[in-house]
Amino acid sequence: MLRYVLVLFLLLAVAESVALYWLATRIGLLATIGLLLAAGILGSVLFRWQGRVALDRLERELGPDSRPADTLLDGVLILTAAVLLILPGILTDVAAFALLVPPVRAGVKVLLRRGVARHFQGRVHAMTWTNGPAARDRIIDVKVTETQSSDVPAAISAEDKLRD
């Protein structure tokens, strides 16, 4: 798993370098740097605004019978956008800005829910297969005998004779 994450970060760095080079050749180096700075400033403003909106909604929804999963997922996606804005590059900034737009975030939440449901559906099916009716229908024979505490050594020795 760590290998895949390392490869993903390496590919992201290469893709960001190519995108920055392409942009710098089209609009110039200073304009590219200015665009990156402007994206960082605009992203931090959007992050604060959307984060405040999500926290306010979470405070309203918290209660004894509430299930604020949707709001918490919004918060996780906004936090992901903030991390993407910290990373230098055009591609991560575009992904971060997309996550800060509520309709786009709603679409990402739908995709995440489907993926999680598909993942756990397979797990639930596997659990019902091993713990299903066949596992519960086993019959165990038990022989119960009542003895006095003074009869316990005699009962144990009688049981040992039966085994031999």
CSV table of N, CA, C and O in Angstrom, one decimal, residues 153-164:
chain,number,residue,atom,x,y,z
A,153,PRO,N,-15.0,-35.9,43.2
A,153,PRO,CA,-13.9,-36.8,42.9
A,153,PRO,C,-14.3,-38.1,42.4
A,153,PRO,O,-13.8,-38.7,41.4
A,154,ALA,N,-15.4,-38.6,42.9
A,154,ALA,CA,-16.0,-39.9,42.5
A,154,ALA,C,-16.5,-39.8,41.0
A,154,ALA,O,-16.3,-40.7,40.2
A,155,ALA,N,-17.1,-38.7,40.7
A,155,ALA,CA,-17.7,-38.5,39.4
A,155,ALA,C,-16.6,-38.4,38.4
A,155,ALA,O,-16.7,-38.9,37.3
A,156,ILE,N,-15.5,-37.7,38.8
A,156,ILE,CA,-14.4,-37.5,37.8
A,156,ILE,C,-13.7,-38.9,37.6
A,156,ILE,O,-13.4,-39.2,36.4
A,157,SER,N,-13.5,-39.7,38.6
A,157,SER,CA,-12.9,-41.0,38.4
A,157,SER,C,-13.8,-41.9,37.6
A,157,SER,O,-13.3,-42.7,36.8
A,158,ALA,N,-15.1,-41.8,37.8
A,158,ALA,CA,-16.1,-42.6,37.0
A,158,ALA,C,-16.0,-42.3,35.5
A,158,ALA,O,-16.1,-43.1,34.6
A,159,GLU,N,-15.9,-41.0,35.3
A,159,GLU,CA,-15.8,-40.5,33.9
A,159,GLU,C,-14.5,-41.0,33.3
A,159,GLU,O,-14.5,-41.3,32.1
A,160,ASP,N,-13.4,-41.0,34.0
A,160,ASP,CA,-12.1,-41.5,33.5
A,160,ASP,C,-12.2,-43.0,33.1
A,160,ASP,O,-11.6,-43.4,32.1
A,161,LYS,N,-13.0,-43.7,33.9
A,161,LYS,CA,-13.1,-45.1,33.6
A,161,LYS,C,-13.9,-45.3,32.3
A,161,LYS,O,-13.7,-46.3,31.6
A,162,LEU,N,-14.9,-44.5,32.1
A,162,LEU,CA,-15.7,-44.6,30.9
A,162,LEU,C,-14.8,-44.3,29.6
A,162,LEU,O,-15.1,-44.9,28.6
A,163,ARG,N,-13.9,-43.4,29.7
A,163,ARG,CA,-13.1,-43.0,28.6
A,163,ARG,C,-12.1,-44.2,28.2
A,163,ARG,O,-11.8,-44.3,27.1
A,164,ASP,N,-11.7,-44.9,29.2
A,164,ASP,CA,-10.7,-46.0,29.0
A,164,ASP,C,-11.4,-47.2,28.3
A,164,ASP,O,-11.6,-47.7,27.4
